[in-house]
PDB file of C-alpha atoms in Angstrom:
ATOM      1  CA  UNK Y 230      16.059 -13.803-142.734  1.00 69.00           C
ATOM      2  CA  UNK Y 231      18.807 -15.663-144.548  1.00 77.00           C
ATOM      3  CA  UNK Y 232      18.590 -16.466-148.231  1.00 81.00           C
ATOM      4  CA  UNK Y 233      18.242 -20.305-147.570  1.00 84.00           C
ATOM      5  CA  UNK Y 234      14.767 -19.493-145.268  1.00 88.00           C
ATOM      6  CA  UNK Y 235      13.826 -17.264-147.935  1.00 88.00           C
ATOM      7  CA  UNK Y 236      13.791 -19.827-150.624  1.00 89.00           C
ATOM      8  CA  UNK Y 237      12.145 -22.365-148.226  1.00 91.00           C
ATOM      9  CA  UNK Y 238       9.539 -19.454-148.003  1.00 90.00           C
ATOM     10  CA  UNK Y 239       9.482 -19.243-151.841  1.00 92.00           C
ATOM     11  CA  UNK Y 240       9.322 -23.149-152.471  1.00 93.00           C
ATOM     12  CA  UNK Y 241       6.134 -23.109-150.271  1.00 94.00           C
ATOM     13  CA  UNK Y 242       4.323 -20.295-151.512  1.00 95.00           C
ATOM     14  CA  UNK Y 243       5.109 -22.090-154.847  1.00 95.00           C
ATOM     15  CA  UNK Y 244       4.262 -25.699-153.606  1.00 95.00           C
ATOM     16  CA  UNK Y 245       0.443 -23.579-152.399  1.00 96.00           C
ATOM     17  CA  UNK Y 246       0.180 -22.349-155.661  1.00 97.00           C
ATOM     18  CA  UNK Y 247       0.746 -25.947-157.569  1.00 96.00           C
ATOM     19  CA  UNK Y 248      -1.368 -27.559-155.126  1.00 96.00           C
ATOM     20  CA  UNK Y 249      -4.829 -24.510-155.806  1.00 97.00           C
ATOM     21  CA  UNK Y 250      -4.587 -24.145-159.567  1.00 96.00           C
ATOM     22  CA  UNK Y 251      -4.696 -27.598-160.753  1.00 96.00           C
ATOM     23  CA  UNK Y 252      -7.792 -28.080-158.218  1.00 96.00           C
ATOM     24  CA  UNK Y 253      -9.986 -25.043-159.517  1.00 96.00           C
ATOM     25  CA  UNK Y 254      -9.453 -25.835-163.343  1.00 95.00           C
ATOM     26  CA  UNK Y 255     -10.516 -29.576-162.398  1.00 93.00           C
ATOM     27  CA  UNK Y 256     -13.544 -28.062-161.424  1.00 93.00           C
ATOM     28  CA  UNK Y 257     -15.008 -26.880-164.561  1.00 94.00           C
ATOM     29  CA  UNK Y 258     -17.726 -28.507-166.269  1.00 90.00           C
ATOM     30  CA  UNK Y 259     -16.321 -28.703-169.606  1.00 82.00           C
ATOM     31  CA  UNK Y 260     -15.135 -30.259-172.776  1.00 80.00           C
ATOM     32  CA  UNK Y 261     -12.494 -32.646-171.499  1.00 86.00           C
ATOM     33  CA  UNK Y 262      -9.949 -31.606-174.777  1.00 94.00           C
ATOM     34  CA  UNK Y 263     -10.023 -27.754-173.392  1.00 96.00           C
ATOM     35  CA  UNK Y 264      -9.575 -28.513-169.793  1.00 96.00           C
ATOM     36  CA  UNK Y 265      -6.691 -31.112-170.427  1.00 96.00           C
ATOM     37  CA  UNK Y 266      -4.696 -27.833-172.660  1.00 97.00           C
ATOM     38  CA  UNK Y 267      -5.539 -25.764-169.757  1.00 97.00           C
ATOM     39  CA  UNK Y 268      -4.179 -28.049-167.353  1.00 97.00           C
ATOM     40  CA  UNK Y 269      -1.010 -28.574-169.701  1.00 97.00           C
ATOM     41  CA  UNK Y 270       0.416 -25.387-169.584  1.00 97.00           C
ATOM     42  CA  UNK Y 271      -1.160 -24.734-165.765  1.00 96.00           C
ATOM     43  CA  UNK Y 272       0.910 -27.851-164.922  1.00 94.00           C
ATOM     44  CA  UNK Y 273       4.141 -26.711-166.853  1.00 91.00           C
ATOM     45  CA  UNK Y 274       5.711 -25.213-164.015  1.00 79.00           C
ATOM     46  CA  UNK Y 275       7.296 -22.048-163.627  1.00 86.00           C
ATOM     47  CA  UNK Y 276       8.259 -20.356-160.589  1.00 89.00           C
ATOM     48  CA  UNK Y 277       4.496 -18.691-159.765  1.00 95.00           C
ATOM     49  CA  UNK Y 278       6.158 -15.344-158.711  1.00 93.00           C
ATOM     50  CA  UNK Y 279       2.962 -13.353-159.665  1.00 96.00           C
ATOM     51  CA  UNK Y 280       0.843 -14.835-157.030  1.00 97.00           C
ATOM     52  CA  UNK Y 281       4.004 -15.241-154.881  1.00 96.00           C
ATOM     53  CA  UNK Y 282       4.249 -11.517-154.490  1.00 96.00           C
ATOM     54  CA  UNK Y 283       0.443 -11.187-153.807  1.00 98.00           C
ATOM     55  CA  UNK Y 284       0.096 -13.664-151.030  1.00 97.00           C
ATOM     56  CA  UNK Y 285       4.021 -12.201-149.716  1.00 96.00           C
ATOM     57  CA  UNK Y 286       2.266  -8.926-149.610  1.00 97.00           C
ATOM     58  CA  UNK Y 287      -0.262  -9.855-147.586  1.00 98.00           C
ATOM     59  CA  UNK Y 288       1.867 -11.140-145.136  1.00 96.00           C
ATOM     60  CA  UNK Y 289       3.593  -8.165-144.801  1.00 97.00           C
ATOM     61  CA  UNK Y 290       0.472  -6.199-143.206  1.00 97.00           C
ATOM     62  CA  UNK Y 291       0.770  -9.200-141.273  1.00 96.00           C
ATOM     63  CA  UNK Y 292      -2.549 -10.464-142.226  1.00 96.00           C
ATOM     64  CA  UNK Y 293      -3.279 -14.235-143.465  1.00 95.00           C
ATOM     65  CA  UNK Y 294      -2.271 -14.641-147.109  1.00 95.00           C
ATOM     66  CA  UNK Y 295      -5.057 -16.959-147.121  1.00 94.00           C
ATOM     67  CA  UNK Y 296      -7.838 -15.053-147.976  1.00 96.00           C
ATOM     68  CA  UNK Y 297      -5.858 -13.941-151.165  1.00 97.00           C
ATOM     69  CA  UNK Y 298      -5.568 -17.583-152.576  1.00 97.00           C
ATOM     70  CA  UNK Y 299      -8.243 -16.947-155.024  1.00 98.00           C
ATOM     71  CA  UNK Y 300      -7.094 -14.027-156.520  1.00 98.00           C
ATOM     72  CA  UNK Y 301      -3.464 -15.004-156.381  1.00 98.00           C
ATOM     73  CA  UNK Y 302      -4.664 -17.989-158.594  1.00 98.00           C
ATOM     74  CA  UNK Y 303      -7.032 -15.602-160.689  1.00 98.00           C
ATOM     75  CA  UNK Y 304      -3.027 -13.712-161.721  1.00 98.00           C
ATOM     76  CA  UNK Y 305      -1.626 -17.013-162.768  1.00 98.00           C
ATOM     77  CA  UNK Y 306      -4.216 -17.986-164.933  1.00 98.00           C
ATOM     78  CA  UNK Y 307      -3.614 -14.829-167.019  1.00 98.00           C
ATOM     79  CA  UNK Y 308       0.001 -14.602-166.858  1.00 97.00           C
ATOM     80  CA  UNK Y 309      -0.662 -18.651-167.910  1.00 97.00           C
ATOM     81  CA  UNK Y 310      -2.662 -17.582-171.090  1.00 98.00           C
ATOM     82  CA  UNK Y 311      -0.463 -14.663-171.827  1.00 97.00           C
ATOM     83  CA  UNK Y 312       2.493 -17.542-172.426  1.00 96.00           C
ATOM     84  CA  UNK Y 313       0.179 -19.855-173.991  1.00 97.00           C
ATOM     85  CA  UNK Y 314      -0.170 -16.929-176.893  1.00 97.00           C
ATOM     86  CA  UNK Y 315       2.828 -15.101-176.569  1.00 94.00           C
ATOM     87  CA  UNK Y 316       4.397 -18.829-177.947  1.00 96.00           C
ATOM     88  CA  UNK Y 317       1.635 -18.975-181.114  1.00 97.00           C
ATOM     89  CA  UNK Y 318       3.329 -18.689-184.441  1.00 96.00           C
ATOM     90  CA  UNK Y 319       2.055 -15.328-184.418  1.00 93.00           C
ATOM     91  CA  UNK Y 320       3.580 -14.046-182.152  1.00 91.00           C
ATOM     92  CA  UNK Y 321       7.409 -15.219-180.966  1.00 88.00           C
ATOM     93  CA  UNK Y 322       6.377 -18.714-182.667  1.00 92.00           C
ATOM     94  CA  UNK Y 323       8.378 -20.798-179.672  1.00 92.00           C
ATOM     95  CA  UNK Y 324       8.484 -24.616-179.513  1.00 94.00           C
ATOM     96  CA  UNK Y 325       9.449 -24.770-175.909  1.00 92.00           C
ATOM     97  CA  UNK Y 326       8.486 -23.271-172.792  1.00 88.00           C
ATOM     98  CA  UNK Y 327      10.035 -24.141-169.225  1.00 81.00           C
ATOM     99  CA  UNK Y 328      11.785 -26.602-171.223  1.00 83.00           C
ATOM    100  CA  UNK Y 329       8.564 -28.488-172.511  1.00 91.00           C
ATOM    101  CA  UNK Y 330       6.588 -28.255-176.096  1.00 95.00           C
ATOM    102  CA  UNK Y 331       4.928 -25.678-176.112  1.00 97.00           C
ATOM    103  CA  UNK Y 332       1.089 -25.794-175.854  1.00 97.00           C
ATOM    104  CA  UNK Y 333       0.214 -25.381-179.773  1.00 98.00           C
ATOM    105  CA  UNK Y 334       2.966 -27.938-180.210  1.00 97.00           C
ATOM    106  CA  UNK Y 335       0.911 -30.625-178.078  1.00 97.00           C
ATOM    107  CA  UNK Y 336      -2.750 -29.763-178.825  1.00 98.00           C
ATOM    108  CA  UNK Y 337      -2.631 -27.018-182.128  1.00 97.00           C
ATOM    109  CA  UNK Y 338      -2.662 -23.428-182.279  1.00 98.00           C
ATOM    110  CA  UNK Y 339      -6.892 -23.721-182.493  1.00 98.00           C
ATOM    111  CA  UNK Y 340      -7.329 -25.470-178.519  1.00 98.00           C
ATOM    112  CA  UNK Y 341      -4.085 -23.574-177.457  1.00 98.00           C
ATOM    113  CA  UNK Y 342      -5.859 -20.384-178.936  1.00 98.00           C
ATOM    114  CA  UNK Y 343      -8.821 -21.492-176.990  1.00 98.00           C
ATOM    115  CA  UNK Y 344      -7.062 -23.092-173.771  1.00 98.00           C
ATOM    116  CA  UNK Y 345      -5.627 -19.501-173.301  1.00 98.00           C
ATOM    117  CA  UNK Y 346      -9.099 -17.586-173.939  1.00 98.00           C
ATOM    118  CA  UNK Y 347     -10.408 -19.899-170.776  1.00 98.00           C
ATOM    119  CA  UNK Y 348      -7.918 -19.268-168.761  1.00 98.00           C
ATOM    120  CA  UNK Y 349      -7.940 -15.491-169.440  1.00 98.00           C
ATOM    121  CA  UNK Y 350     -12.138 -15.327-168.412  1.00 98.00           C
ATOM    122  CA  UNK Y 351     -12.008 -18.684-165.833  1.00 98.00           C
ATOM    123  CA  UNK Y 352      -9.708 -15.682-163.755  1.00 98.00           C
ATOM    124  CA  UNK Y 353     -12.567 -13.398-163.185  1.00 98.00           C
ATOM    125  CA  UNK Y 354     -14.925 -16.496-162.233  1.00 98.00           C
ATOM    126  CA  UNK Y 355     -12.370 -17.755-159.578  1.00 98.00           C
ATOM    127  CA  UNK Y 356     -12.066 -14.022-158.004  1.00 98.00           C
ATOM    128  CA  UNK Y 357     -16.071 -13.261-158.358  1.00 98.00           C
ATOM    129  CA  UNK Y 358     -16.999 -16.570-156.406  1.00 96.00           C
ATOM    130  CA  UNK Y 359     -14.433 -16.150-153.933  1.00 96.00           C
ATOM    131  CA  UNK Y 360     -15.905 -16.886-150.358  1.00 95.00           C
ATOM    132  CA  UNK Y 361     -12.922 -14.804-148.668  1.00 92.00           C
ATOM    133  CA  UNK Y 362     -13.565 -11.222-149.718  1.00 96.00           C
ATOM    134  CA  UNK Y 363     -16.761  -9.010-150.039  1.00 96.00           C
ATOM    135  CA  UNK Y 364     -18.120  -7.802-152.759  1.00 97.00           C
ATOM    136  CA  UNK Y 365     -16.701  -4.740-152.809  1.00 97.00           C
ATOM    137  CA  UNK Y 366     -13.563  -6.022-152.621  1.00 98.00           C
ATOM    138  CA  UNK Y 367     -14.391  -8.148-155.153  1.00 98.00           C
ATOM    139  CA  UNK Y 368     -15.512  -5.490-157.600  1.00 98.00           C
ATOM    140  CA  UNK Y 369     -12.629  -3.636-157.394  1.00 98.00           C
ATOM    141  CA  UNK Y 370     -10.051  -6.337-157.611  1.00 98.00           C
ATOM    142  CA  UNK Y 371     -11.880  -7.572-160.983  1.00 98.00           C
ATOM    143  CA  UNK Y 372     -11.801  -3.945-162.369  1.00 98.00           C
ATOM    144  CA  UNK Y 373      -7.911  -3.294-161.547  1.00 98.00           C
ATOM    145  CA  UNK Y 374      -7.312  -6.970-162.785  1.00 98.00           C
ATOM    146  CA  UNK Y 375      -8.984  -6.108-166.058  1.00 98.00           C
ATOM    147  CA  UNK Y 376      -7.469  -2.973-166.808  1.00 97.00           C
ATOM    148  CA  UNK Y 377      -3.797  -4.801-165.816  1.00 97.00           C
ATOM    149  CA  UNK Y 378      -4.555  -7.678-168.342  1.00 97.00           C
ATOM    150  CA  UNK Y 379      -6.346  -5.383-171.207  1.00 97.00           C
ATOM    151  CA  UNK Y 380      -5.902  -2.845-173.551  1.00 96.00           C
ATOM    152  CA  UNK Y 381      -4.634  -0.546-171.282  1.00 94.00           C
ATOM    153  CA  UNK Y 382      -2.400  -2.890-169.769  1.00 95.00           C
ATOM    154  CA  UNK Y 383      -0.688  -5.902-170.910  1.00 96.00           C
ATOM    155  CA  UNK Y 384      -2.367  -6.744-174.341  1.00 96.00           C
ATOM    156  CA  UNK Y 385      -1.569  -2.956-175.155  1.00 95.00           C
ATOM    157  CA  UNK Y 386       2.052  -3.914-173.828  1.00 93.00           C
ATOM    158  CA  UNK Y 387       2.167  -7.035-175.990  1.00 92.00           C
ATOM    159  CA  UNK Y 388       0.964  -5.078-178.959  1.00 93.00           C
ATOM    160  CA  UNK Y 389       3.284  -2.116-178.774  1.00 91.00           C
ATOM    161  CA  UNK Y 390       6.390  -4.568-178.998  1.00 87.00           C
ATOM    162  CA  UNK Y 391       4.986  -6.559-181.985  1.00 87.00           C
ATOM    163  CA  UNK Y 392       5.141  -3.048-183.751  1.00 88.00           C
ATOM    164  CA  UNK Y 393       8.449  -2.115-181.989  1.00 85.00           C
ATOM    165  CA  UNK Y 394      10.130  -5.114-183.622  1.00 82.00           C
ATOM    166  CA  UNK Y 395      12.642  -4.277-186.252  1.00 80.00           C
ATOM    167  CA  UNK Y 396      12.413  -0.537-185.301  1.00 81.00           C
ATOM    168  CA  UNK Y 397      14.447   1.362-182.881  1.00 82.00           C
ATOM    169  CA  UNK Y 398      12.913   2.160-179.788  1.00 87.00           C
ATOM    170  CA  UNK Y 399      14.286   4.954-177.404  1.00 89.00           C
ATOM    171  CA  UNK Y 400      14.441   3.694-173.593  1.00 89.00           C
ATOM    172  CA  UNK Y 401      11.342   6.034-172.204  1.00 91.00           C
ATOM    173  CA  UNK Y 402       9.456   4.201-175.242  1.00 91.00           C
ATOM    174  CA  UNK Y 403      11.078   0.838-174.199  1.00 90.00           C
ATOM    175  CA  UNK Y 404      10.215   1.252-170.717  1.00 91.00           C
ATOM    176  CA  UNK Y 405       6.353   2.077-171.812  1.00 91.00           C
ATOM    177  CA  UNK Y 406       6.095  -1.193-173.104  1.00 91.00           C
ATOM    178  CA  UNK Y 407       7.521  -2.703-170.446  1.00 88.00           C
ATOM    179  CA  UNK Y 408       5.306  -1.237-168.021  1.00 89.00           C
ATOM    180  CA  UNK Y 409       2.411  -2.227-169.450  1.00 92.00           C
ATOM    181  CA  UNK Y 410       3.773  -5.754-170.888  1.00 90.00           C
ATOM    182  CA  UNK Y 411       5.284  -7.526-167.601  1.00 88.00           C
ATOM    183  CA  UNK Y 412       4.451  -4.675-164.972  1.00 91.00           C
ATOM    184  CA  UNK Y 413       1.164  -4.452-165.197  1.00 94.00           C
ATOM    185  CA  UNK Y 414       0.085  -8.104-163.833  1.00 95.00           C
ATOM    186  CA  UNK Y 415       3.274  -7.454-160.628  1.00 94.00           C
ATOM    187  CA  UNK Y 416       2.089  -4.505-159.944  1.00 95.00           C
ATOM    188  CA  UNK Y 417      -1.771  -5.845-159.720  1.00 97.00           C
ATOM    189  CA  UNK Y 418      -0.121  -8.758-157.908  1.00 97.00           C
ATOM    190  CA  UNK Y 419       1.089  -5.729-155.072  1.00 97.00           C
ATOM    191  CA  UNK Y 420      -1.989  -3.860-155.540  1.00 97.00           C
ATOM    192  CA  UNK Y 421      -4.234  -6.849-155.099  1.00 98.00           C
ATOM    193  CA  UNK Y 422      -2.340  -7.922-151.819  1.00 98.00           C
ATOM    194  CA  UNK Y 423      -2.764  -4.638-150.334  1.00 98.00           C
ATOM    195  CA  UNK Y 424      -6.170  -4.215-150.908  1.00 98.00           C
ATOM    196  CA  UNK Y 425      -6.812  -7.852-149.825  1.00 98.00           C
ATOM    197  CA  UNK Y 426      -4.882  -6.760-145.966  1.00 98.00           C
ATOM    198  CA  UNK Y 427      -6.523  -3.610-146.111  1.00 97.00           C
ATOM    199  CA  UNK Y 428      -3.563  -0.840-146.892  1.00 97.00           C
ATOM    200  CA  UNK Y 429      -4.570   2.589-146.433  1.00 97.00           C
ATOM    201  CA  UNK Y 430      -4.130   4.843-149.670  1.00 96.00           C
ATOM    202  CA  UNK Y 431      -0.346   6.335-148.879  1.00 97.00           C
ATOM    203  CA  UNK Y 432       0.221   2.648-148.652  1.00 98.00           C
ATOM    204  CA  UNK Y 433      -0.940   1.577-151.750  1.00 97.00           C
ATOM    205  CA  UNK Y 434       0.344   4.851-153.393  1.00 96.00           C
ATOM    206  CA  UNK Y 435       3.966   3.819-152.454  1.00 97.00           C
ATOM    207  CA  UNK Y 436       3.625   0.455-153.150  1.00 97.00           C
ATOM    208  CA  UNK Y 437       2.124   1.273-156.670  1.00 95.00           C
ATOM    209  CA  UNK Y 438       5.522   2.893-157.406  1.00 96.00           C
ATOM    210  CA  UNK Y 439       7.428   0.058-155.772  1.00 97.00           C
ATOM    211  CA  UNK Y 440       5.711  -2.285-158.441  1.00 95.00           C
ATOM    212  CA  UNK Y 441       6.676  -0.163-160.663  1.00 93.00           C
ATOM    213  CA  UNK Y 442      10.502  -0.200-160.647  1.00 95.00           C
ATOM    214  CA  UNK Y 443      10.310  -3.340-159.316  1.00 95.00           C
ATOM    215  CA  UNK Y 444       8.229  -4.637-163.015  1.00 92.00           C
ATOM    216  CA  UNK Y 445      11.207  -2.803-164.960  1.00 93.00           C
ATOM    217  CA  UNK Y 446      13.976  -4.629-162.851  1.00 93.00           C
ATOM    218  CA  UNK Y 447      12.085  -7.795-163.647  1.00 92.00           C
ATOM    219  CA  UNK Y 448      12.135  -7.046-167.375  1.00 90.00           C
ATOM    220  CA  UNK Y 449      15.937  -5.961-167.618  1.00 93.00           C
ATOM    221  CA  UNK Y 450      17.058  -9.028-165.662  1.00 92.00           C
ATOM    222  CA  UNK Y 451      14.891 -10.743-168.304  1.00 89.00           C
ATOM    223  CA  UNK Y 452      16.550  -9.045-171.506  1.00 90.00           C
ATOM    224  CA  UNK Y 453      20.278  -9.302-169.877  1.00 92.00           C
ATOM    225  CA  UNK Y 454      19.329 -13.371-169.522  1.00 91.00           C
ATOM    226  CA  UNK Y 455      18.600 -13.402-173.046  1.00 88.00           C
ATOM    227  CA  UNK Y 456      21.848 -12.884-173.388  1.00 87.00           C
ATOM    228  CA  UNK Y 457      24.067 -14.185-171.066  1.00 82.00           C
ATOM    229  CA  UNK Y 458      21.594 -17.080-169.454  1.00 66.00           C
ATOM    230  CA  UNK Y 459      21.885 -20.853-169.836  1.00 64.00           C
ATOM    231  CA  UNK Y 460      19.527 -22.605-171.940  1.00 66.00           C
ATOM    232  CA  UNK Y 461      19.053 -25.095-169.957  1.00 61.00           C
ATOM    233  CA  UNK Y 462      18.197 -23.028-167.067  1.00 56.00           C
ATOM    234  CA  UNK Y 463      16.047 -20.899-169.159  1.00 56.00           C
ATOM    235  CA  UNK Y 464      13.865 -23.823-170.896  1.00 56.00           C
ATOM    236  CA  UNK Y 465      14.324 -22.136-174.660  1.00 55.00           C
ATOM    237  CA  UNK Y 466      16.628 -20.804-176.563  1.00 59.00           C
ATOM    238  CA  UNK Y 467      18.542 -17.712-175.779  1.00 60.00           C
ATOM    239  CA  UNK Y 468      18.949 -14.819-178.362  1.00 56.00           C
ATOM    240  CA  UNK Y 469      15.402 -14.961-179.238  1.00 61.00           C
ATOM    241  CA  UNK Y 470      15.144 -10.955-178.848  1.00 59.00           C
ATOM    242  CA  UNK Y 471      17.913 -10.625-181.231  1.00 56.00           C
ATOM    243  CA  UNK Y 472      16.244 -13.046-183.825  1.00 55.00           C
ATOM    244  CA  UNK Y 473      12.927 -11.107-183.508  1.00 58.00           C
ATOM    245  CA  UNK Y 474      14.423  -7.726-183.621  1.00 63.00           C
ATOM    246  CA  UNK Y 475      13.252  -6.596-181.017  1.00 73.00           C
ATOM    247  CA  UNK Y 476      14.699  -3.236-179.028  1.00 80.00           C
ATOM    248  CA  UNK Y 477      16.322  -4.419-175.617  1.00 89.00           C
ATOM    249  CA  UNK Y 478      17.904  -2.938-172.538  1.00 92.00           C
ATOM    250  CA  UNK Y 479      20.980  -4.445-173.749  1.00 92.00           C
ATOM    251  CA  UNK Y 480      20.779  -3.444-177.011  1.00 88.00           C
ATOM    252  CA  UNK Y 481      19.870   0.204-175.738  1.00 90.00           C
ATOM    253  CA  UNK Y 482      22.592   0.708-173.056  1.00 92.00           C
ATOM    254  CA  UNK Y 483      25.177  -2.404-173.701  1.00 92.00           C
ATOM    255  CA  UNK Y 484      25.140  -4.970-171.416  1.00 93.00           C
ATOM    256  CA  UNK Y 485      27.155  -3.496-168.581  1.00 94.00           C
ATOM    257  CA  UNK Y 486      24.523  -0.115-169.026  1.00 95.00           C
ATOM    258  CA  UNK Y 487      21.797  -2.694-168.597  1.00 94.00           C
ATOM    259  CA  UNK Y 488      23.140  -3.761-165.511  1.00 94.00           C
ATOM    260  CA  UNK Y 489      23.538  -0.360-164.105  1.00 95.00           C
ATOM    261  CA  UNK Y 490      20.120   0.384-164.890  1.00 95.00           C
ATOM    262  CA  UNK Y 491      18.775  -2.225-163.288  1.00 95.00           C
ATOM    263  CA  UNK Y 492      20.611  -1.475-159.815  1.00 95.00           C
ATOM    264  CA  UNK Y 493      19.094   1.859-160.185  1.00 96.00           C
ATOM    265  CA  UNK Y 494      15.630   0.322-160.909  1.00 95.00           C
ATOM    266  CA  UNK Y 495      16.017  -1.822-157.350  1.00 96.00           C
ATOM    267  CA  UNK Y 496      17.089   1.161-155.507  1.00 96.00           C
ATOM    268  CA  UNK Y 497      14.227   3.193-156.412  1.00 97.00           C
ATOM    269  CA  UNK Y 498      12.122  -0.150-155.511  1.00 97.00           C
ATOM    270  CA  UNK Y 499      13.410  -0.519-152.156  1.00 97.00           C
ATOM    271  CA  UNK Y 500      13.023   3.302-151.320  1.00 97.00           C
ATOM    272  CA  UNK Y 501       9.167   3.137-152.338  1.00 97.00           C
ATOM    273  CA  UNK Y 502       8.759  -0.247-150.514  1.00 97.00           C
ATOM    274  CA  UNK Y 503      10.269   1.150-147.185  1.00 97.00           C
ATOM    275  CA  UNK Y 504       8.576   4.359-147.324  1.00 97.00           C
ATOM    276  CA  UNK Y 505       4.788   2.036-147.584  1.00 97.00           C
ATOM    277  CA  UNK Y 506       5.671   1.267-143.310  1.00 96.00           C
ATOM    278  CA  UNK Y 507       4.719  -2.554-143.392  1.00 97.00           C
ATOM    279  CA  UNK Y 508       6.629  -5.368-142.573  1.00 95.00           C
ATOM    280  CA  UNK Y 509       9.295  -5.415-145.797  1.00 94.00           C
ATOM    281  CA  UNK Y 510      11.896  -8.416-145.036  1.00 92.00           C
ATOM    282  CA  UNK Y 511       9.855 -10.611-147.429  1.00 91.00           C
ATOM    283  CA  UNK Y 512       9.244  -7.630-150.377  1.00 96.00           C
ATOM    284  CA  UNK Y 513      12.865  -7.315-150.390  1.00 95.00           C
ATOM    285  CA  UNK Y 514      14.196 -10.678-150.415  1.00 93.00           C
ATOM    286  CA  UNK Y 515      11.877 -11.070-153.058  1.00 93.00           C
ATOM    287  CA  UNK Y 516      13.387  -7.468-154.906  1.00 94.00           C
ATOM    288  CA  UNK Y 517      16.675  -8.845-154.604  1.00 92.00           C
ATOM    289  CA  UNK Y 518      15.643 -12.341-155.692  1.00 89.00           C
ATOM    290  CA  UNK Y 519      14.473 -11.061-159.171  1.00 84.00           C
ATOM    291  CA  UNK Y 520      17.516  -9.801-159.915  1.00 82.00           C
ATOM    292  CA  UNK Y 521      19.785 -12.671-159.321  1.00 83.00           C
ATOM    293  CA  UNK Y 522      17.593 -15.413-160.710  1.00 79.00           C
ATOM    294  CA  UNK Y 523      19.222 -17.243-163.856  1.00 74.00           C
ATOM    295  CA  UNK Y 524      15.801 -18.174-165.085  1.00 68.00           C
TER     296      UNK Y 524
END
């Protein structure tokens, strides 16, 4: 597969995505001020790589990604109200995000506060009333989703770098938070995709592992763009790690170490996502695509 058929491949995963999330919020039976912040920030954009991945792995046990839609959109709704918060004043306090206002900068940190909290429990609704998957399936997809999103997971990864700002962090602590912080909800993404095309337990045991070099590539290419990305590209400022004081791979290892470190993390990716035995054009396409993207 060439790199212009894998974009195509991209665009319409992404197009899928666009087309299911806007639908299922529309659905609720709710105050009309929450839903319209929830559909603000649903509607923002972005490049949906979370569910991306989940429906992509699918399709590599060459099953129909179909039957995944639901919990593919379940993933963006909670990577959706992590940003939504992650903006607030009290945390990185951003006005702009994917190059619009940010949500509390339309609607107020109170419904932006609240827009996030029903995105963050709508997710479990969409993946519990899902007419694809038993319940079973459904159990366990809801547990591992939790425990991605929670205090074991992301939360505890977004709380460990409030605390790490202004101190220095040593890279095994830096990768923790990492982990937890933007690996958690990829490697559910993988997890959930495997599960959902029925991957036997070697399978999912080497794909847990691919997620997770694959999450810390994600998050250098992330701290190098802080640095060296366009703004305009980007949809906020750059240098906002710096101005937080916050402990980076660049800052860590320079930004030519950074950039070694992040080959390394790929090639430990790739070895883990050959060694699963599915069809892996698509997983590594989408590998390699992480680490060019300039946004």
């Amino acid at each position: 597969m060439d790199k212009d058929t894998f974009l195509q491949l991209l665009q319409n995963k992404k197009n899928l995505i666009d087309e299911a999330l806007p639908a299922k919020v529309d659905r609720i039976q709710g105050h009309g001020g929450l839903k319209e912040a929830m559909l603000y920030s649903i509607l923002a954009g972005g490049k949906r790589l979370r569910p991306t991945l989940l429906l992509m792995t699918i399709e590599s046990f060459e099953q129909d990604s179909q039957v995944g839609l639901d919990a593919a959109c379940a993933v963006e709704m909670i990577h959706t109200y992590s940003l939504i918060h992650d903006d607030l004043p009290a945390m990185d306090d951003d006005d702009f995000r994917r190059g619009n206002l940010t949500n509390h900068k339309i609607y107020g940190e109170a419904m932006a506060i609240l827009a996030g909290d029903a995105l963050l429990t709508y997710a479990f609704e969409v993946i519990s009333g899902s007419k694809h998957m038993n319940n079973d399936l459904k159990i366990d997809l809801i547990t591992k989703l939790s425990k991605a999103a929670g205090p074991e997971g992301m939360v505890d990864g977004q709380a460990a770098d409030l605390e790490g700002e202004g101190k220095s962090l040593s890279l095994g602590e830096l990768e923790q938070i990492h982990h937890r912080k933007t690996g958690a909800l990829l490697g559910y993404s993988i997890y959930a995709g495997a599960r959902i095309a029925g991957g036997t337990k070697q399978q999912l045991d080497h794909l847990i592992h691919f997620a997770h070099h694959l999450g810390l590539a994600f998050q250098i290419q992330d701290d190098i763009l802080d640095v060296e990305g366009d703004e305009s590209k980007i949809g906020k400022p750059i240098g906002s790690d710096v101005q937080n004081n916050k402990s980076t791979y660049p800052h860590l290892l320079t930004i030519s170490g950074a950039k070694d470190q992040l080959l390394k993390e790929v090639a430990s990716a790739k070895q883990n996502l050959y060694r699963a035995g599915i069809k892996h054009d698509w997983l590594e396409h989408f590998t390699d695509y992480m680490i060019s993207r300039d946004h």
